[in-house]
PDB file of C-alpha atoms and ligand atoms in Angstrom:
ATOM      1  CA  MET O 226      15.390  -2.782 -18.081  1.00 96.00           C
ATOM      2  CA  ALA O 227      13.436  -1.281 -15.188  1.00 98.00           C
ATOM      3  CA  ARG O 228      13.060  -3.909 -12.653  1.00 98.00           C
ATOM      4  CA  ILE O 229      11.314  -4.345  -9.307  1.00 98.00           C
ATOM      5  CA  THR O 230      13.381  -4.293  -6.123  1.00 98.00           C
ATOM      6  CA  ALA O 231      11.051  -5.358  -3.350  1.00 98.00           C
ATOM      7  CA  SER O 232       8.062  -5.005  -2.349  1.00 98.00           C
ATOM      8  CA  VAL O 233       6.758  -2.827   0.948  1.00 98.00           C
ATOM      9  CA  TYR O 234       3.583  -3.848   3.247  1.00 99.00           C
ATOM     10  CA  THR O 235       2.147  -1.505   5.266  1.00 98.00           C
ATOM     11  CA  SER O 236      -0.646  -0.103   7.515  1.00 98.00           C
ATOM     12  CA  HIS O 237      -1.923   3.477   6.742  1.00 98.00           C
ATOM     13  CA  VAL O 238      -4.345   4.504  10.030  1.00 97.00           C
ATOM     14  CA  PRO O 239      -4.302   8.685   9.963  1.00 97.00           C
ATOM     15  CA  ALA O 240      -3.344   9.102  13.823  1.00 97.00           C
ATOM     16  CA  ILE O 241       0.066   7.608  12.443  1.00 97.00           C
ATOM     17  CA  GLY O 242       0.264  10.543  10.826  1.00 97.00           C
ATOM     18  CA  ALA O 243      -1.252  12.945  13.388  1.00 97.00           C
ATOM     19  CA  ALA O 244       1.143  11.685  15.533  1.00 97.00           C
ATOM     20  CA  LEU O 245       4.004  12.560  13.283  1.00 97.00           C
ATOM     21  CA  ASP O 246       2.811  15.741  12.252  1.00 96.00           C
ATOM     22  CA  LEU O 247       1.918  16.710  16.382  1.00 96.00           C
ATOM     23  CA  GLY O 248       5.247  15.680  17.475  1.00 96.00           C
ATOM     24  CA  LYS O 249       3.606  12.841  19.386  1.00 96.00           C
ATOM     25  CA  THR O 250       6.492  10.120  18.330  1.00 94.00           C
ATOM     26  CA  GLY O 251       8.187  10.017  21.199  1.00 93.00           C
ATOM     27  CA  GLU O 252       4.837   9.291  23.584  1.00 97.00           C
ATOM     28  CA  PRO O 253       5.216   5.270  24.806  1.00 97.00           C
ATOM     29  CA  TYR O 254       1.767   4.540  23.055  1.00 98.00           C
ATOM     30  CA  TRP O 255       3.267   5.743  19.824  1.00 98.00           C
ATOM     31  CA  GLN O 256       6.926   4.504  20.715  1.00 97.00           C
ATOM     32  CA  LYS O 257       5.799   1.048  20.491  1.00 97.00           C
ATOM     33  CA  VAL O 258       4.345   1.565  16.306  1.00 97.00           C
ATOM     34  CA  PHE O 259       7.301   3.936  14.930  1.00 97.00           C
ATOM     35  CA  SER O 260       9.670   1.412  16.333  1.00 97.00           C
ATOM     36  CA  GLY O 261       9.109  -0.900  14.173  1.00 98.00           C
ATOM     37  CA  TYR O 262       9.863   1.208  11.063  1.00 98.00           C
ATOM     38  CA  GLU O 263      13.553   1.810  12.705  1.00 98.00           C
ATOM     39  CA  PHE O 264      15.065  -0.648  10.772  1.00 98.00           C
ATOM     40  CA  SER O 265      12.760   0.227   7.442  1.00 98.00           C
ATOM     41  CA  LYS O 266      13.746   4.188   7.471  1.00 98.00           C
ATOM     42  CA  ALA O 267      17.429   2.705   6.818  1.00 98.00           C
ATOM     43  CA  TRP O 268      16.279  -0.189   4.933  1.00 98.00           C
ATOM     44  CA  LEU O 269      14.475   2.787   2.480  1.00 98.00           C
ATOM     45  CA  LYS O 270      17.651   4.718   2.559  1.00 98.00           C
ATOM     46  CA  GLU O 271      19.762   2.330   1.647  1.00 98.00           C
ATOM     47  CA  ASN O 272      17.924   0.557  -0.820  1.00 98.00           C
ATOM     48  CA  THR O 273      16.346   3.746  -2.567  1.00 98.00           C
ATOM     49  CA  PRO O 274      14.162   2.618  -5.428  1.00 98.00           C
ATOM     50  CA  ASP O 275      14.396   5.864  -8.236  1.00 98.00           C
ATOM     51  CA  VAL O 276      10.572   4.772  -8.356  1.00 98.00           C
ATOM     52  CA  ILE O 277       8.136   3.604  -5.880  1.00 99.00           C
ATOM     53  CA  PHE O 278       4.746   2.148  -7.650  1.00 99.00           C
ATOM     54  CA  LEU O 279       1.950   2.949  -4.350  1.00 99.00           C
ATOM     55  CA  VAL O 280      -0.682   0.753  -4.363  1.00 99.00           C
ATOM     56  CA  TYR O 281      -3.438   2.903  -2.046  1.00 98.00           C
ATOM     57  CA  ASN O 282      -6.735   3.189  -0.882  1.00 98.00           C
ATOM     58  CA  ASP O 283      -8.879   7.017  -1.082  1.00 98.00           C
ATOM     59  CA  HIS O 284     -11.079   6.822   1.222  1.00 97.00           C
ATOM     60  CA  ALA O 285     -13.734   9.133  -0.461  1.00 95.00           C
ATOM     61  CA  THR O 286     -11.325  12.400  -0.425  1.00 97.00           C
ATOM     62  CA  ALA O 287     -10.115  12.228  -4.641  1.00 97.00           C
ATOM     63  CA  PHE O 288     -12.876  10.422  -5.694  1.00 97.00           C
ATOM     64  CA  SER O 289     -16.792   9.669  -3.485  1.00 93.00           C
ATOM     65  CA  LEU O 290     -19.703   8.089  -4.216  1.00 92.00           C
ATOM     66  CA  GLU O 291     -19.950  10.187  -7.122  1.00 95.00           C
ATOM     67  CA  MET O 292     -17.135   8.570  -9.056  1.00 95.00           C
ATOM     68  CA  ILE O 293     -15.863   5.200  -7.909  1.00 96.00           C
ATOM     69  CA  PRO O 294     -12.478   3.487 -10.254  1.00 98.00           C
ATOM     70  CA  THR O 295     -11.621   0.428  -9.669  1.00 98.00           C
ATOM     71  CA  PHE O 296      -8.419   0.494 -10.172  1.00 98.00           C
ATOM     72  CA  ALA O 297      -6.879   4.575 -10.844  1.00 98.00           C
ATOM     73  CA  ILE O 298      -3.569   5.241 -12.157  1.00 98.00           C
ATOM     74  CA  GLY O 299      -1.506   8.312 -10.734  1.00 98.00           C
ATOM     75  CA  CYS O 300      -0.046   9.845 -14.566  1.00 98.00           C
ATOM     76  CA  ALA O 301       0.336  13.007 -13.298  1.00 98.00           C
ATOM     77  CA  ALA O 302       3.895  15.026 -12.215  1.00 98.00           C
ATOM     78  CA  GLU O 303       2.588  15.832  -9.075  1.00 98.00           C
ATOM     79  CA  PHE O 304      -0.349  14.834  -6.240  1.00 98.00           C
ATOM     80  CA  LYS O 305      -0.409  17.147  -3.525  1.00 98.00           C
ATOM     81  CA  PRO O 306      -1.928  16.118   0.023  1.00 98.00           C
ATOM     82  CA  ALA O 307      -5.634  16.611   0.161  1.00 98.00           C
ATOM     83  CA  ASP O 308      -7.677  18.316   2.661  1.00 97.00           C
ATOM     84  CA  GLU O 309      -9.502  15.116   4.704  1.00 96.00           C
ATOM     85  CA  GLY O 310     -10.925  17.756   7.466  1.00 94.00           C
ATOM     86  CA  TRP O 311      -7.678  19.674   9.344  1.00 92.00           C
ATOM     87  CA  GLY O 312      -6.062  20.718   6.505  1.00 96.00           C
ATOM     88  CA  PRO O 313      -3.249  18.746   4.259  1.00 97.00           C
ATOM     89  CA  ARG O 314      -0.895  17.283   6.060  1.00 97.00           C
ATOM     90  CA  PRO O 315       2.395  19.217   6.135  1.00 97.00           C
ATOM     91  CA  VAL O 316       4.257  16.778   4.314  1.00 98.00           C
ATOM     92  CA  PRO O 317       6.131  17.486   0.901  1.00 98.00           C
ATOM     93  CA  VAL O 318       4.330  17.330  -2.477  1.00 98.00           C
ATOM     94  CA  VAL O 319       4.183  13.475  -4.140  1.00 98.00           C
ATOM     95  CA  LYS O 320       6.057  14.335  -6.979  1.00 98.00           C
ATOM     96  CA  GLY O 321       4.880  11.526 -10.007  1.00 98.00           C
ATOM     97  CA  HIS O 322       6.598   9.591 -12.815  1.00 98.00           C
ATOM     98  CA  PRO O 323       4.335  10.684 -16.284  1.00 98.00           C
ATOM     99  CA  GLU O 324       6.426   8.496 -17.757  1.00 98.00           C
ATOM    100  CA  LEU O 325       6.833   5.206 -16.454  1.00 98.00           C
ATOM    101  CA  ALA O 326       2.695   5.095 -15.262  1.00 98.00           C
ATOM    102  CA  ALA O 327       1.618   5.893 -18.583  1.00 98.00           C
ATOM    103  CA  HIS O 328       4.037   3.684 -20.136  1.00 98.00           C
ATOM    104  CA  ILE O 329       2.292   0.721 -17.303  1.00 98.00           C
ATOM    105  CA  ALA O 330      -0.714   1.872 -18.254  1.00 98.00           C
ATOM    106  CA  GLN O 331      -0.852   0.983 -21.065  1.00 98.00           C
ATOM    107  CA  SER O 332       0.841  -2.678 -20.623  1.00 98.00           C
ATOM    108  CA  VAL O 333      -1.627  -3.081 -18.487  1.00 98.00           C
ATOM    109  CA  ILE O 334      -4.876  -2.185 -20.023  1.00 98.00           C
ATOM    110  CA  MET O 335      -3.247  -4.248 -23.023  1.00 98.00           C
ATOM    111  CA  ASP O 336      -3.508  -7.035 -20.743  1.00 98.00           C
ATOM    112  CA  ASP O 337      -7.030  -6.671 -20.013  1.00 97.00           C
ATOM    113  CA  PHE O 338      -6.972  -4.921 -16.705  1.00 98.00           C
ATOM    114  CA  ASP O 339      -9.374  -1.655 -17.510  1.00 96.00           C
ATOM    115  CA  LEU O 340      -7.013   1.389 -15.261  1.00 98.00           C
ATOM    116  CA  THR O 341      -8.770   4.614 -15.377  1.00 98.00           C
ATOM    117  CA  ILE O 342      -6.238   7.523 -16.007  1.00 98.00           C
ATOM    118  CA  VAL O 343      -5.947  10.131 -13.861  1.00 98.00           C
ATOM    119  CA  ASN O 344      -4.026  13.908 -14.177  1.00 98.00           C
ATOM    120  CA  LYS O 345      -5.179  14.882 -11.278  1.00 98.00           C
ATOM    121  CA  MET O 346      -6.110  14.104  -7.460  1.00 98.00           C
ATOM    122  CA  ASP O 347      -4.784  14.898  -4.300  1.00 98.00           C
ATOM    123  CA  VAL O 348      -3.445  12.299  -2.152  1.00 98.00           C
ATOM    124  CA  ASP O 349      -5.227  10.883   1.264  1.00 98.00           C
ATOM    125  CA  HIS O 350      -3.732   9.545   3.992  1.00 98.00           C
ATOM    126  CA  GLY O 351      -3.825   6.149   2.522  1.00 98.00           C
ATOM    127  CA  LEU O 352      -0.787   6.886   0.806  1.00 98.00           C
ATOM    128  CA  THR O 353       0.760   9.551   2.792  1.00 98.00           C
ATOM    129  CA  VAL O 354       0.807   7.912   6.074  1.00 98.00           C
ATOM    130  CA  PRO O 355       3.323   4.809   4.029  1.00 98.00           C
ATOM    131  CA  LEU O 356       5.210   7.141   3.121  1.00 98.00           C
ATOM    132  CA  SER O 357       5.866   8.985   6.380  1.00 98.00           C
ATOM    133  CA  LEU O 358       6.301   5.725   8.205  1.00 98.00           C
ATOM    134  CA  MET O 359       9.245   4.320   5.780  1.00 98.00           C
ATOM    135  CA  CYS O 360      10.607   7.713   5.079  1.00 98.00           C
ATOM    136  CA  GLY O 361      10.043   9.663   8.401  1.00 97.00           C
ATOM    137  CA  GLN O 362       9.862  13.627   8.034  1.00 97.00           C
ATOM    138  CA  PRO O 363      11.718  14.725   5.034  1.00 98.00           C
ATOM    139  CA  SER O 364      11.511  17.973   2.821  1.00 98.00           C
ATOM    140  CA  GLU O 365      10.665  16.363   0.083  1.00 98.00           C
ATOM    141  CA  TRP O 366      10.327  12.099  -0.388  1.00 98.00           C
ATOM    142  CA  PRO O 367      13.052  10.223  -2.046  1.00 98.00           C
ATOM    143  CA  CYS O 368      12.148   9.708  -5.028  1.00 98.00           C
ATOM    144  CA  PRO O 369       9.187  10.078  -7.709  1.00 98.00           C
ATOM    145  CA  VAL O 370       5.934   8.222  -6.635  1.00 99.00           C
ATOM    146  CA  ILE O 371       3.001   6.562  -9.063  1.00 99.00           C
ATOM    147  CA  PRO O 372       0.339   6.597  -6.965  1.00 98.00           C
ATOM    148  CA  PHE O 373      -2.911   3.947  -7.589  1.00 99.00           C
ATOM    149  CA  ALA O 374      -5.613   3.787  -6.239  1.00 98.00           C
ATOM    150  CA  VAL O 375      -8.071   0.354  -5.110  1.00 98.00           C
ATOM    151  CA  ASN O 376     -12.079   1.055  -4.449  1.00 98.00           C
ATOM    152  CA  VAL O 377     -11.578  -0.763  -1.264  1.00 98.00           C
ATOM    153  CA  VAL O 378     -14.732   1.228   0.280  1.00 96.00           C
ATOM    154  CA  GLN O 379     -17.459   0.746  -2.559  1.00 96.00           C
ATOM    155  CA  TYR O 380     -18.716  -3.086  -3.221  1.00 97.00           C
ATOM    156  CA  PRO O 381     -18.413  -4.748  -5.433  1.00 97.00           C
ATOM    157  CA  VAL O 382     -14.682  -4.378  -4.612  1.00 98.00           C
ATOM    158  CA  PRO O 383     -12.249  -6.489  -6.431  1.00 98.00           C
ATOM    159  CA  SER O 384     -10.827  -9.659  -5.259  1.00 98.00           C
ATOM    160  CA  GLY O 385      -7.827 -10.650  -4.334  1.00 98.00           C
ATOM    161  CA  ARG O 386      -7.035 -13.360  -7.443  1.00 98.00           C
ATOM    162  CA  ARG O 387      -8.105  -9.989  -9.822  1.00 98.00           C
ATOM    163  CA  CYS O 388      -5.648  -8.307  -7.750  1.00 98.00           C
ATOM    164  CA  TYR O 389      -2.613 -10.867  -7.586  1.00 98.00           C
ATOM    165  CA  GLN O 390      -3.002 -11.128 -11.632  1.00 98.00           C
ATOM    166  CA  LEU O 391      -3.173  -7.544 -11.711  1.00 98.00           C
ATOM    167  CA  GLY O 392       0.679  -7.144 -10.125  1.00 98.00           C
ATOM    168  CA  LYS O 393       1.897 -10.155 -12.577  1.00 98.00           C
ATOM    169  CA  ALA O 394       0.666  -7.598 -15.444  1.00 98.00           C
ATOM    170  CA  ILE O 395       2.504  -4.461 -13.326  1.00 98.00           C
ATOM    171  CA  ARG O 396       5.488  -6.366 -13.440  1.00 98.00           C
ATOM    172  CA  LYS O 397       6.017  -7.224 -16.836  1.00 98.00           C
ATOM    173  CA  ALA O 398       4.672  -3.514 -17.550  1.00 98.00           C
ATOM    174  CA  VAL O 399       7.746  -2.491 -15.226  1.00 98.00           C
ATOM    175  CA  GLU O 400      10.166  -5.199 -16.961  1.00 98.00           C
ATOM    176  CA  SER O 401       9.587  -3.374 -20.056  1.00 98.00           C
ATOM    177  CA  TYR O 402      10.752  -0.067 -19.419  1.00 98.00           C
ATOM    178  CA  ASP O 403      13.213   0.811 -21.615  1.00 98.00           C
ATOM    179  CA  ALA O 404      15.497   2.429 -18.555  1.00 98.00           C
ATOM    180  CA  PRO O 405      17.981   0.843 -15.856  1.00 98.00           C
ATOM    181  CA  LEU O 406      15.266   2.351 -13.172  1.00 98.00           C
ATOM    182  CA  LYS O 407      15.090   0.258  -9.889  1.00 98.00           C
ATOM    183  CA  VAL O 408      11.363   0.210  -8.847  1.00 98.00           C
ATOM    184  CA  GLN O 409       9.316  -0.527  -5.624  1.00 98.00           C
ATOM    185  CA  VAL O 410       5.829  -1.768  -4.907  1.00 98.00           C
ATOM    186  CA  TRP O 411       4.317  -1.221  -2.354  1.00 98.00           C
ATOM    187  CA  GLY O 412       0.708  -2.077  -0.767  1.00 98.00           C
ATOM    188  CA  THR O 413      -0.744  -0.825   1.632  1.00 98.00           C
ATOM    189  CA  GLY O 414      -4.207  -0.677   4.069  1.00 98.00           C
ATOM    190  CA  GLY O 415      -5.216  -3.180   6.642  1.00 97.00           C
ATOM    191  CA  MET O 416      -4.310  -4.782   8.461  1.00 98.00           C
ATOM    192  CA  SER O 417      -7.614  -6.177  10.503  1.00 98.00           C
ATOM    193  CA  HIS O 418      -9.893  -2.998  12.116  1.00 98.00           C
ATOM    194  CA  GLN O 419     -13.410  -2.243  11.226  1.00 98.00           C
ATOM    195  CA  LEU O 420     -14.586   1.313  11.824  1.00 97.00           C
ATOM    196  CA  GLN O 421     -18.176   1.500  12.202  1.00 96.00           C
ATOM    197  CA  GLY O 422     -21.397  -0.803  13.025  1.00 96.00           C
ATOM    198  CA  PRO O 423     -21.662  -3.310  16.536  1.00 96.00           C
ATOM    199  CA  ARG O 424     -18.487  -5.066  15.654  1.00 97.00           C
ATOM    200  CA  ALA O 425     -16.017  -1.364  16.294  1.00 98.00           C
ATOM    201  CA  GLY O 426     -12.648  -1.969  17.297  1.00 97.00           C
ATOM    202  CA  LEU O 427     -12.448  -6.079  16.202  1.00 98.00           C
ATOM    203  CA  ILE O 428      -8.424  -6.929  15.914  1.00 98.00           C
ATOM    204  CA  ASN O 429      -7.691 -10.585  14.871  1.00 98.00           C
ATOM    205  CA  ARG O 430      -4.156 -11.003  15.843  1.00 98.00           C
ATOM    206  CA  GLU O 431      -4.054 -14.772  14.708  1.00 98.00           C
ATOM    207  CA  TRP O 432      -6.054 -14.052  11.341  1.00 98.00           C
ATOM    208  CA  ASP O 433      -3.377 -11.580  10.441  1.00 98.00           C
ATOM    209  CA  ASN O 434      -0.049 -13.115  11.423  1.00 98.00           C
ATOM    210  CA  ALA O 435      -1.555 -16.332   9.374  1.00 98.00           C
ATOM    211  CA  PHE O 436      -2.340 -13.879   6.869  1.00 98.00           C
ATOM    212  CA  LEU O 437       1.438 -12.061   6.828  1.00 98.00           C
ATOM    213  CA  ASP O 438       2.721 -16.158   6.633  1.00 98.00           C
ATOM    214  CA  ARG O 439       0.887 -16.858   3.651  1.00 98.00           C
ATOM    215  CA  LEU O 440       1.262 -13.834   2.033  1.00 98.00           C
ATOM    216  CA  ILE O 441       5.505 -14.684   1.868  1.00 98.00           C
ATOM    217  CA  ALA O 442       4.909 -18.433   1.624  1.00 98.00           C
ATOM    218  CA  ASP O 443       2.031 -18.992  -0.430  1.00 98.00           C
ATOM    219  CA  PRO O 444       0.855 -15.633  -2.177  1.00 98.00           C
ATOM    220  CA  ALA O 445      -1.589 -17.212  -4.989  1.00 98.00           C
ATOM    221  CA  GLY O 446      -3.446 -19.702  -2.575  1.00 98.00           C
ATOM    222  CA  LEU O 447      -4.020 -16.381  -0.051  1.00 98.00           C
ATOM    223  CA  SER O 448      -5.172 -14.492  -3.465  1.00 98.00           C
ATOM    224  CA  GLN O 449      -8.374 -17.405  -4.149  1.00 98.00           C
ATOM    225  CA  MET O 450      -9.703 -16.186  -0.275  1.00 98.00           C
ATOM    226  CA  PRO O 451     -13.065 -14.471  -0.384  1.00 98.00           C
ATOM    227  CA  HIS O 452     -14.050 -11.141   0.125  1.00 98.00           C
ATOM    228  CA  ILE O 453     -16.321 -12.656   2.955  1.00 98.00           C
ATOM    229  CA  ASP O 454     -13.781 -13.892   4.833  1.00 98.00           C
ATOM    230  CA  TYR O 455     -11.698 -10.815   4.937  1.00 98.00           C
ATOM    231  CA  VAL O 456     -14.405  -9.043   6.332  1.00 98.00           C
ATOM    232  CA  ARG O 457     -15.703 -11.667   9.363  1.00 98.00           C
ATOM    233  CA  GLU O 458     -12.231 -12.456  10.422  1.00 98.00           C
ATOM    234  CA  ALA O 459     -10.070  -9.036   9.743  1.00 98.00           C
ATOM    235  CA  GLY O 460     -13.248  -6.480   9.880  1.00 98.00           C
ATOM    236  CA  SER O 461     -15.347  -4.325   7.326  1.00 98.00           C
ATOM    237  CA  GLU O 462     -12.211  -2.654   6.462  1.00 98.00           C
ATOM    238  CA  GLY O 463      -9.785  -5.700   6.938  1.00 98.00           C
ATOM    239  CA  ILE O 464     -11.018  -5.455   2.748  1.00 98.00           C
ATOM    240  CA  GLU O 465      -8.004  -2.854   2.045  1.00 98.00           C
ATOM    241  CA  LEU O 466      -5.259  -6.179   2.642  1.00 98.00           C
ATOM    242  CA  VAL O 467      -6.501  -7.085  -1.023  1.00 98.00           C
ATOM    243  CA  MET O 468      -3.762  -4.079  -2.386  1.00 98.00           C
ATOM    244  CA  TRP O 469      -1.021  -6.340  -0.168  1.00 99.00           C
ATOM    245  CA  LEU O 470      -1.588  -8.727  -3.494  1.00 98.00           C
ATOM    246  CA  ILE O 471      -1.095  -6.308  -5.969  1.00 99.00           C
ATOM    247  CA  ALA O 472       2.501  -5.833  -4.672  1.00 98.00           C
ATOM    248  CA  ARG O 473       3.158  -9.488  -4.291  1.00 98.00           C
ATOM    249  CA  GLY O 474       2.266 -10.146  -7.471  1.00 98.00           C
ATOM    250  CA  ALA O 475       4.312  -7.948  -8.984  1.00 98.00           C
ATOM    251  CA  LEU O 476       7.365  -9.487  -7.174  1.00 98.00           C
ATOM    252  CA  SER O 477       9.407 -12.239  -9.402  1.00 97.00           C
ATOM    253  CA  ASP O 478       7.591 -16.118  -8.748  1.00 95.00           C
ATOM    254  CA  LYS O 479      10.848 -16.872  -6.514  1.00 97.00           C
ATOM    255  CA  PRO O 480      10.551 -17.071  -2.541  1.00 97.00           C
ATOM    256  CA  PRO O 481      11.019 -13.313  -1.987  1.00 98.00           C
ATOM    257  CA  LYS O 482      13.691 -12.821   1.049  1.00 98.00           C
ATOM    258  CA  VAL O 483      12.119 -11.402   4.284  1.00 98.00           C
ATOM    259  CA  ALA O 484      13.813  -8.536   5.347  1.00 98.00           C
ATOM    260  CA  HIS O 485      11.845  -7.271   7.668  1.00 98.00           C
ATOM    261  CA  ARG O 486       8.152  -8.377   9.898  1.00 98.00           C
ATOM    262  CA  PHE O 487       6.439  -6.328  12.791  1.00 98.00           C
ATOM    263  CA  TYR O 488       3.075  -6.336  13.936  1.00 98.00           C
ATOM    264  CA  HIS O 489       1.729  -4.319  16.378  1.00 98.00           C
ATOM    265  CA  VAL O 490      -1.713  -3.940  18.391  1.00 98.00           C
ATOM    266  CA  PRO O 491      -3.352  -1.179  18.732  1.00 94.00           C
ATOM    267  CA  ALA O 492      -2.332   2.013  16.839  1.00 97.00           C
ATOM    268  CA  SER O 493      -5.652   4.176  16.478  1.00 97.00           C
ATOM    269  CA  ASN O 494      -8.412   1.679  15.755  1.00 97.00           C
ATOM    270  CA  THR O 495      -5.873  -1.075  13.901  1.00 98.00           C
ATOM    271  CA  ALA O 496      -3.962  -3.973  13.772  1.00 98.00           C
ATOM    272  CA  VAL O 497      -0.488  -2.280  12.249  1.00 98.00           C
ATOM    273  CA  GLY O 498       1.216  -4.945  10.172  1.00 98.00           C
ATOM    274  CA  HIS O 499       4.256  -4.529   7.814  1.00 98.00           C
ATOM    275  CA  LEU O 500       6.585  -6.513   5.868  1.00 98.00           C
ATOM    276  CA  ILE O 501       9.762  -5.500   3.603  1.00 98.00           C
ATOM    277  CA  LEU O 502       9.763  -8.697   0.713  1.00 98.00           C
ATOM    278  CA  GLU O 503      13.444  -8.014  -1.627  1.00 98.00           C
ATOM    279  CA  ASN O 504      12.164  -9.484  -4.530  1.00 97.00           C
ATOM    280  CA  GLN O 505      15.112 -12.556  -5.705  1.00 96.00           C
ATOM    281  CA  GLN O 506      15.493 -12.238  -9.546  1.00 83.00           C
TER     282      GLN O 506
HETATM  283  C1  LIG J 236      -7.899   4.062  11.117  1.00 64.22           C
HETATM  284  C2  LIG J 236      -7.780   3.231   9.814  1.00 64.22           C
HETATM  285  C3  LIG J 236      -8.229   2.649   8.448  1.00 64.22           C
HETATM  286  O1  LIG J 236      -7.179   2.542   7.401  1.00 64.22           O
HETATM  287  C4  LIG J 236      -8.720   4.374   7.965  1.00 64.22           C
HETATM  288  O2  LIG J 236      -8.861   4.284   6.647  1.00 64.22           O
HETATM  289  C5  LIG J 236      -9.185   5.149   8.960  1.00 64.22           C
HETATM  290  C6  LIG J 236      -8.974   4.908  10.440  1.00 64.22           C
HETATM  291  C7  LIG J 236      -8.413   4.210  12.319  1.00 64.22           C
HETATM  292  O3  LIG J 236      -8.111   3.021  12.884  1.00 64.22           O
HETATM  293  O4  LIG J 236      -8.035   5.125  13.036  1.00 64.22           O
HETATM  294 FE1  LIG J 237      -8.157   3.250   5.350  1.00 64.22          FE
END
């Protein structure tokens, strides 16, 4: 059977992608950001899974106000990097895993989570920047990736509680797939940031670090936190953090091993947070 081996959590700031693509990683400003991922790149080489189930949000790129799925699972064979206004990022095409994606869709929908099935989709910085941070600049991504898009842009967005429960349903789905695949679940976006309005530029280090502590040690309690707390404490875009609860819910109920933890302010307008949690079966 397939199994979930680890979960990875990381911010997805688009300027990080631009820094990589424009060869600016050595600049002191960016060096501090990328230094937090040196361990992670080596860890991923040592612990390359067969499939990454990558939870992210689309930023009105593939979807728009015309159509907003709450949860959308990418079942296609490949996903191209999106043009977000400056041309597509020069990164590899993302290869999917249609068989496992279809199995997860079947299992999770039968567990009463209504997913949108997506058979054609371009992927924006929400998905490509976490891959770049963890993999560097390879000519191909190290394994197939199942994109799982969550609406955190247009309210009503899903609650942390629903995201956490969905993670558990994803675990059950993976563990019932009849092939010995190692699967990682990644939760991306966050941490504190607000991109517009009077509070633009908001960062909340204390709250972010308490979030990391609770994500590790008390995810069920953390999942009860209402939207208003995210928005008040972590800014309007801090709500992206509900996606981390999907990845956390996908781990077993035993305390995970914290393989890596990193926090850095700033990267563009955002507090960068990053965790690697290894599953204890
Ligand atoms: C920034 C962060 C984001 O999460 C995003 O989607 C766009 C921009 C930023 O910090 O610039
Ligand atoms: Fe974002």
